[in-house]
């Protein structure tokens, strides 16, 4: 297993454009999480899926953000009408259903909005 | 709500020096506590964890003890190496918020030869 994969690693976009990121979790992990990390800060929770169901969403996830996990495998995070404040590292993590101790994080997608 | 307060950096040490990075938390009941490490350009890697009071997590020479009485989980290493240079994050998963981590702001460590 190659761990949690995220694509792309880096994305530069102009303000107002839409962007989409992809996360491929560890295959046997049912849970998938998205976090956002801004410069000099710790990661902040955005949302969480168990299989294909999105069970929790943070207040940070404005209506410009949408996440999907259509078949309970990979997930996408889309940001519409990007703003400069969206510039951050977007981290994906996955874990098994049982227990909270087996999170594996991906290397992240760094978004820069210019 | 649940939160983690972490010692601010950056921290610069000479090789073989002793390392302490302070971490305190606020949470209901007995959260699970973690230290993650992030090397430049990479994602977070679990360094160690402790799930109940007085547990000691250890890995790669790093240690941290879950202290309920002081709500702390300080990270220590007796002799740091240049390869330990990274950003270290203290984190918790709460009893009532078991599906998300709460992270501290991170402490940048640079070890010089």
Coordinates of C-alpha atoms in Angstrom, one line a residue:
Chain A
X1 CA 0.0 0.0 0.0
X2 CA 1.3 3.4 -0.9
X3 CA -0.5 5.3 1.8
X4 CA -2.8 8.3 1.2
X5 CA -2.3 10.0 -2.1
X6 CA -3.2 13.5 -3.0
X7 CA -3.3 15.2 -6.3
X8 CA -2.1 17.7 -7.4
X9 CA 0.8 18.5 -5.0
X10 CA 0.6 22.2 -5.9
X11 CA -2.0 24.3 -7.5
X12 CA -1.8 28.0 -8.5
X13 CA -5.0 29.6 -9.6
X14 CA -6.4 33.0 -10.2
X15 CA -8.9 34.5 -7.9
X16 CA -12.5 33.6 -8.9
X17 CA -11.5 30.3 -10.5
X18 CA -12.8 26.9 -9.4
X19 CA -10.3 24.2 -8.3
X20 CA -10.7 20.5 -7.4
X21 CA -8.4 18.3 -5.4
X22 CA -8.4 14.5 -5.2
X23 CA -7.6 12.2 -2.4
X24 CA -7.0 8.5 -2.6
X25 CA -7.1 6.9 0.9
X26 CA -5.6 3.6 2.0
X27 CA -7.9 1.1 0.4
X28 CA -9.1 -0.7 3.5
X29 CA -9.9 2.6 5.4
X30 CA -13.6 3.5 5.6
X31 CA -13.1 6.9 7.0
X32 CA -11.7 9.9 5.1
X33 CA -11.0 13.4 6.4
X34 CA -10.1 16.8 5.0
X35 CA -8.1 19.4 6.9
X36 CA -6.8 22.8 6.0
X37 CA -3.5 24.1 7.2
X38 CA -2.6 27.8 6.8
X39 CA 1.0 29.0 7.1
X40 CA 2.2 28.9 10.7
X41 CA -0.9 27.1 12.0
X42 CA -1.9 23.6 12.8
X43 CA -4.3 21.7 10.6
X44 CA -8.0 22.5 11.0
X45 CA -10.8 20.0 10.5
X46 CA -13.0 20.6 7.4
X47 CA -15.1 17.5 6.9
X48 CA -15.3 13.7 7.4
X49 CA -16.7 10.8 5.5
X50 CA -17.6 7.3 6.5
X51 CA -17.7 5.3 3.3
X52 CA -19.7 7.6 0.9
X53 CA -21.6 9.4 3.7
X54 CA -20.4 12.9 4.7
X55 CA -21.1 12.8 8.4
X56 CA -19.5 16.0 9.7
X57 CA -18.8 19.4 8.3
X58 CA -16.9 22.2 10.0
X59 CA -18.1 25.8 10.0
X60 CA -14.9 26.5 8.1
X61 CA -16.5 24.7 5.1
X62 CA -18.4 27.6 3.5
X63 CA -20.9 27.2 0.8
X64 CA -18.1 27.6 -1.8
X65 CA -16.6 24.4 -0.6
X66 CA -18.0 20.9 -1.5
X67 CA -16.6 17.5 -0.8
X68 CA -17.7 14.2 -2.2
X69 CA -16.8 10.6 -1.9
X70 CA -19.2 9.0 -4.4
X71 CA -18.2 5.4 -4.2
X72 CA -16.7 5.3 -0.7
X73 CA -13.2 5.2 -2.2
X74 CA -11.5 8.4 -3.4
X75 CA -12.7 11.8 -2.5
X76 CA -12.7 15.2 -4.1
X77 CA -12.7 18.7 -2.6
X78 CA -13.9 21.5 -4.8
X79 CA -13.6 25.2 -4.1
X80 CA -15.7 27.5 -6.2
X81 CA -14.9 31.2 -6.8
X82 CA -11.6 31.0 -5.0
X83 CA -10.4 33.8 -2.8
X84 CA -6.9 34.7 -1.6
X85 CA -7.9 33.6 1.8
X86 CA -8.3 30.1 0.5
X87 CA -4.5 29.8 0.0
X88 CA -3.5 27.0 2.2
X89 CA -2.3 23.4 2.4
X90 CA -5.3 21.0 2.1
X91 CA -4.6 17.7 3.8
X92 CA -6.5 14.4 3.5
X93 CA -6.3 11.6 6.0
X94 CA -7.9 8.2 6.3
X95 CA -8.5 5.7 9.1
X96 CA -10.2 2.4 9.8
X97 CA -13.7 2.5 11.1
X98 CA -12.8 1.2 14.6
X99 CA -10.7 3.4 16.9
X100 CA -9.4 6.9 16.4
X101 CA -5.7 6.1 16.4
X102 CA -4.9 5.0 12.9
X103 CA -5.0 8.2 11.0
X104 CA -2.7 8.4 8.0
X105 CA -2.2 11.7 6.4
X106 CA -1.4 12.4 2.8
X107 CA 1.3 14.9 1.7
X108 CA -1.3 17.6 1.0
X109 CA -2.2 19.9 -1.9
X110 CA -0.8 23.4 -1.6
X111 CA -3.2 25.9 -3.1
X112 CA -2.0 29.4 -4.0
X113 CA -4.7 31.9 -5.1
X114 CA -3.2 34.9 -6.9
Chain B
X1 CA -14.5 23.4 23.4
X2 CA -11.5 21.2 23.0
X3 CA -8.2 22.9 22.3
X4 CA -4.4 22.4 22.4
X5 CA -1.9 25.0 23.5
X6 CA 1.6 24.4 22.3
X7 CA 5.0 26.1 23.1
X8 CA 5.8 28.6 20.4
X9 CA 9.0 28.4 18.4
X10 CA 11.1 28.4 16.6
X11 CA 13.5 26.3 18.7
X12 CA 17.1 26.0 17.7
X13 CA 19.3 23.4 19.4
X14 CA 22.8 22.0 19.0
X15 CA 23.1 18.4 18.1
X16 CA 22.9 16.1 21.2
X17 CA 21.1 18.7 23.2
X18 CA 18.0 17.9 25.3
X19 CA 14.6 18.8 23.8
X20 CA 11.4 19.7 25.5
X21 CA 8.4 21.0 23.7
X22 CA 5.5 21.9 26.0
X23 CA 1.9 21.1 25.2
X24 CA -1.2 21.6 27.4
X25 CA -4.8 20.8 26.5
X26 CA -8.4 21.6 27.4
X27 CA -10.9 18.9 26.9
X28 CA -13.8 17.1 28.7
X29 CA -12.9 13.8 30.2
X30 CA -10.0 11.8 28.9
X31 CA -9.0 12.7 25.4
X32 CA -6.4 10.8 23.4
X33 CA -3.2 12.7 22.9
X34 CA -0.8 12.7 20.0
X35 CA 2.4 14.2 18.7
X36 CA 2.8 14.5 14.9
X37 CA 5.9 15.6 13.0
X38 CA 5.9 17.4 9.6
X39 CA 9.1 17.5 7.6
X40 CA 9.5 20.1 4.9
X41 CA 7.1 19.6 1.9
X42 CA 5.6 16.5 3.5
X43 CA 2.4 15.6 5.3
X44 CA 2.0 14.8 9.0
X45 CA 3.4 11.6 10.4
X46 CA 2.4 10.2 13.7
X47 CA 5.3 10.3 16.1
X48 CA 3.7 8.9 19.3
X49 CA 0.4 8.7 21.2
X50 CA -1.2 8.1 24.6
X51 CA -4.8 7.2 25.2
X52 CA -5.2 7.3 28.9
X53 CA -3.8 9.1 31.9
X54 CA -0.2 8.2 32.9
X55 CA 0.4 6.5 29.6
X56 CA 3.8 7.2 28.1
X57 CA 4.1 7.3 24.3
X58 CA 7.5 6.7 22.8
X59 CA 9.1 6.4 19.4
X60 CA 12.5 7.1 17.8
X61 CA 13.9 8.4 21.2
X62 CA 11.0 10.8 21.7
X63 CA 8.7 10.4 24.7
X64 CA 5.6 12.1 26.1
X65 CA 3.6 11.3 29.2
X66 CA -0.1 11.9 29.5
X67 CA -0.5 14.0 32.7
X68 CA -4.2 14.4 33.7
X69 CA -3.4 16.5 36.8
X70 CA -1.6 19.1 34.7
X71 CA -3.4 18.5 31.5
X72 CA -0.1 18.2 29.7
X73 CA 1.7 16.1 27.2
X74 CA 5.1 17.5 26.8
X75 CA 7.5 16.1 24.2
X76 CA 11.0 15.2 25.2
X77 CA 14.1 13.7 23.6
X78 CA 17.4 13.2 25.4
X79 CA 19.7 13.8 22.4
X80 CA 18.5 15.5 19.3
X81 CA 20.0 14.9 15.8
X82 CA 20.1 17.1 12.7
X83 CA 17.5 14.8 11.1
X84 CA 15.0 15.7 13.9
X85 CA 14.7 19.2 12.3
X86 CA 11.0 19.5 11.5
X87 CA 7.7 21.0 12.8
X88 CA 6.1 19.2 15.7
X89 CA 2.3 19.3 16.4
X90 CA 0.6 18.3 19.5
X91 CA -3.0 17.1 19.0
X92 CA -6.0 15.6 20.7
X93 CA -9.1 13.7 19.8
X94 CA -11.8 14.4 22.3
X95 CA -14.2 12.0 24.0
X96 CA -17.2 13.9 22.4
X97 CA -15.5 14.8 19.2
X98 CA -14.0 11.5 18.2
X99 CA -13.9 12.1 14.5
X100 CA -11.6 15.1 14.3
X101 CA -8.2 16.1 15.6
X102 CA -7.6 19.4 17.4
X103 CA -4.0 20.5 16.6
X104 CA -1.7 23.0 18.3
X105 CA 0.0 25.7 16.2
X106 CA 3.2 23.7 15.8
X107 CA 6.7 24.2 17.0
X108 CA 9.5 24.5 14.5
X109 CA 12.7 22.7 15.6
X110 CA 16.1 23.3 13.9
X111 CA 19.1 21.2 15.1
X112 CA 22.5 22.5 14.1
X113 CA 25.6 20.3 13.9

